[in-house]
PDB file of C-alpha atoms in Angstrom:
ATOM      1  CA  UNK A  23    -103.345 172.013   2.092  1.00 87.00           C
ATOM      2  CA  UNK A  24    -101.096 173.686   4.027  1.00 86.00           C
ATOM      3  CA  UNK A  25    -101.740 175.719   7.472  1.00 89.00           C
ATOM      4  CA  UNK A  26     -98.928 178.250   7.912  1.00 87.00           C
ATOM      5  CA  UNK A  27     -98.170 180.300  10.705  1.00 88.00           C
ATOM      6  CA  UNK A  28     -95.563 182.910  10.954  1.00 87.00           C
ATOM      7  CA  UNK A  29     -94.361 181.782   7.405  1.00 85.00           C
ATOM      8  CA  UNK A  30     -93.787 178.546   9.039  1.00 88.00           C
ATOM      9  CA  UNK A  31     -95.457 175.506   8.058  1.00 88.00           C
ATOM     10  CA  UNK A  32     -97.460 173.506  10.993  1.00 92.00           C
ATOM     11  CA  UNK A  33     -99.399 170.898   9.162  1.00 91.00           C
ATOM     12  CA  UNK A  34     -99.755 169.376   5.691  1.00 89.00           C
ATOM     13  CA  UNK A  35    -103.060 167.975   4.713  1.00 90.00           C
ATOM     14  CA  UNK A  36    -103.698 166.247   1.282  1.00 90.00           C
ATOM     15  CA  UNK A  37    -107.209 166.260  -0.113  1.00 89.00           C
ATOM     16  CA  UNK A  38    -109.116 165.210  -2.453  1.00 90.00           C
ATOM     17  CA  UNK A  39    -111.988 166.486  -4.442  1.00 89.00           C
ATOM     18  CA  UNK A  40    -114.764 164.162  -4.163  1.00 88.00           C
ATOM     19  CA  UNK A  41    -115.819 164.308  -8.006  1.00 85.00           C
ATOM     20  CA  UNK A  42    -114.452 163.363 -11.651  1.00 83.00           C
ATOM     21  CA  UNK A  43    -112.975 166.293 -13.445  1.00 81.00           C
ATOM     22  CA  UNK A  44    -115.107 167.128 -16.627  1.00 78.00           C
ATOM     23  CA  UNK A  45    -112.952 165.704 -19.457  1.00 71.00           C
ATOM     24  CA  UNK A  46    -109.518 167.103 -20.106  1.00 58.00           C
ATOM     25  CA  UNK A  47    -109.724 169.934 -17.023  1.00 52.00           C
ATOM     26  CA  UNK A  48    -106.689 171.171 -15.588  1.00 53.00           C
ATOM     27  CA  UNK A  49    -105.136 171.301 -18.891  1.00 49.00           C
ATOM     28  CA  UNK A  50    -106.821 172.849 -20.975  1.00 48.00           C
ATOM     29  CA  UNK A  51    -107.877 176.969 -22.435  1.00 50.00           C
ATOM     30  CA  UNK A  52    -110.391 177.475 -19.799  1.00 52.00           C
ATOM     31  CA  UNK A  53    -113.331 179.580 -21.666  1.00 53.00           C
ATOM     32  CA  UNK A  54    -116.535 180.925 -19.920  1.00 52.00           C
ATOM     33  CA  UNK A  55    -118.505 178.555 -22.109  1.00 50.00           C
ATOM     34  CA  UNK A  56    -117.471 175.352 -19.704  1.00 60.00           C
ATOM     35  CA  UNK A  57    -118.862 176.963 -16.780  1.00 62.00           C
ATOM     36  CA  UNK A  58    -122.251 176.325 -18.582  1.00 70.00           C
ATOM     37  CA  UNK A  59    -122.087 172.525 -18.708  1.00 78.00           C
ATOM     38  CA  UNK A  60    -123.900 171.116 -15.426  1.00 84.00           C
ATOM     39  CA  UNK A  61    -121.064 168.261 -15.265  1.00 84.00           C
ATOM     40  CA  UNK A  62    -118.735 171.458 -14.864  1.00 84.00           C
ATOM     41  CA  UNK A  63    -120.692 173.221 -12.928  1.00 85.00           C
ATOM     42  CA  UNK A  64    -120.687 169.936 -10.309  1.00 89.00           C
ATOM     43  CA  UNK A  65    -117.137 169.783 -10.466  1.00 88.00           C
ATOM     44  CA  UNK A  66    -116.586 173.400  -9.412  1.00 90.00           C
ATOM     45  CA  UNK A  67    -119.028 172.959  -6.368  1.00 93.00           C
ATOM     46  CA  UNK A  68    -117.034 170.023  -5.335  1.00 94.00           C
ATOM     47  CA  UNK A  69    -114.243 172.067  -5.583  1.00 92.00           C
ATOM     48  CA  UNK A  70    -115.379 174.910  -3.447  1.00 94.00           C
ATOM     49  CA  UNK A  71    -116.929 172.551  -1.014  1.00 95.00           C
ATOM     50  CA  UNK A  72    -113.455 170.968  -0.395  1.00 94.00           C
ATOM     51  CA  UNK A  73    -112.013 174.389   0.294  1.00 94.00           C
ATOM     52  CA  UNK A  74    -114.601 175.862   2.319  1.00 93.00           C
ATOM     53  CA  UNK A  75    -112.544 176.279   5.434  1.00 94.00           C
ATOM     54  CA  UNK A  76    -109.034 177.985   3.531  1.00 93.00           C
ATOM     55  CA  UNK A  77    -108.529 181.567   3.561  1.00 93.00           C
ATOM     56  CA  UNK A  78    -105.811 181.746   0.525  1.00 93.00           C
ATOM     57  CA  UNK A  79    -105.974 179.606  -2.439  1.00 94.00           C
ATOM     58  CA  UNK A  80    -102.979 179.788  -4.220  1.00 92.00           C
ATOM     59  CA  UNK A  81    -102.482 178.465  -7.872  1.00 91.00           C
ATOM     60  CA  UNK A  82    -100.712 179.121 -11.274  1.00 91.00           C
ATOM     61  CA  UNK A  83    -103.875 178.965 -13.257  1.00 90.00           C
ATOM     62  CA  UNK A  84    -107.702 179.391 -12.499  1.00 90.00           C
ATOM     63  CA  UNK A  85    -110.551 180.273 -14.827  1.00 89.00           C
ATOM     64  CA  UNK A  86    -112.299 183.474 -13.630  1.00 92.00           C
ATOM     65  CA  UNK A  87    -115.307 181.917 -12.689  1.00 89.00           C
ATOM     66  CA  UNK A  88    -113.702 179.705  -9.800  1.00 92.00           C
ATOM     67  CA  UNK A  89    -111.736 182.860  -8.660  1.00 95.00           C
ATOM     68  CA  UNK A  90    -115.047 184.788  -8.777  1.00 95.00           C
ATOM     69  CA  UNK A  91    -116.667 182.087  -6.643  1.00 94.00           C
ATOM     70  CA  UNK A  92    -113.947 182.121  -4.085  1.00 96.00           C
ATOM     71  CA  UNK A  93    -113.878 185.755  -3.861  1.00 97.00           C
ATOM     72  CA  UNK A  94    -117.073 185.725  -3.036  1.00 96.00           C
ATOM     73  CA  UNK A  95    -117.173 183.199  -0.373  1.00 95.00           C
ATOM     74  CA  UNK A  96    -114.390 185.377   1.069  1.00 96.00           C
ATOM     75  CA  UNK A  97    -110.856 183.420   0.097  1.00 95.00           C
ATOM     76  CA  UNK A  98    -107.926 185.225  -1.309  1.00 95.00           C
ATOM     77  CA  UNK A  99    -106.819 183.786  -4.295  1.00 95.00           C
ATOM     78  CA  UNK A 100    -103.219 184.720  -5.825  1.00 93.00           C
ATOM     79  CA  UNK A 101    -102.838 183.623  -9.308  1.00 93.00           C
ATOM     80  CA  UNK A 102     -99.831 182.953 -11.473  1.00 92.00           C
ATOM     81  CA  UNK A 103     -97.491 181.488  -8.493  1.00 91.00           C
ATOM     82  CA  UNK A 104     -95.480 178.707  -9.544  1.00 90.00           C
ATOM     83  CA  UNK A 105     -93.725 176.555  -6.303  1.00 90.00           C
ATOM     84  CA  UNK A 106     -91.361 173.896  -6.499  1.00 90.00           C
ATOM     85  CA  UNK A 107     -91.126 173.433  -3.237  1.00 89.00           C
ATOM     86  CA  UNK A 108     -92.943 174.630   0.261  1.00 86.00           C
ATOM     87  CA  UNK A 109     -89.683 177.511   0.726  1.00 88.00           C
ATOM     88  CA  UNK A 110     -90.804 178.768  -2.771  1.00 91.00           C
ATOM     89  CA  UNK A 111     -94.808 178.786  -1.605  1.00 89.00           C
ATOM     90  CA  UNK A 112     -94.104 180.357   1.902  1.00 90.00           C
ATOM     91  CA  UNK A 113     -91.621 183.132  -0.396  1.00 90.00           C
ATOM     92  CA  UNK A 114     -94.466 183.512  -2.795  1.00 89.00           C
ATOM     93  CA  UNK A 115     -97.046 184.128   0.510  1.00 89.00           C
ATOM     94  CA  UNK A 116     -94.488 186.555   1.875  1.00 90.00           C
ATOM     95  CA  UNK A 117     -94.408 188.609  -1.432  1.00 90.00           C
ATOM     96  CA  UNK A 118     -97.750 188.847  -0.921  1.00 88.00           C
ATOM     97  CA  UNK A 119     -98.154 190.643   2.402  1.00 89.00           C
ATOM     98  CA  UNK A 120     -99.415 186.861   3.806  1.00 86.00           C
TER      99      UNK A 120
END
């Protein structure tokens, strides 16, 4: 996690989400049908419970359930960004108006 401020970085936090991934997430064709499973649906609450106090969630890839549950708990989320670095994430934020 990173808290920016002025496009400036002013702290780095790493954390983790306190739950096992249901087998093979992150890299896999996310379909609506593994929202169903309960050991899925666990995973996502951990998720969401982890960033509860964000206000942009930026990733590459995120199946539209997640997105629709942080839209709806009031996050931004900006798909499709790809960072190397922190100067490519704080570009990427800028692009976006953030």
């Amino acid at each position: 996690m990173l808290d920016v401020v002025n496009h400036r970085i002013v702290n780095k936090e790493c954390r983790e989400v306190p739950a096992e991934p249901p087998g093979g997430h992150g890299h896999h064709h996310h379909i609506e049908e593994d929202d169903r499973d309960p050991e899925h649906a666990r995973w996502h609450l951990a998720v969401l419970n982890t960033l509860k106090d964000v206000d942009v969630v930026v990733a590459f890839h995120m199946g539209p359930t997640m997105v629709r549950a942080l839209e709806a708990l009031g996050k931004r989320v900006l798909l499709g960004v790809y960072a190397s670095d922190a100067e490519e994430l704080i570009e990427a934020l800028r692009q976006h108006g953030l």
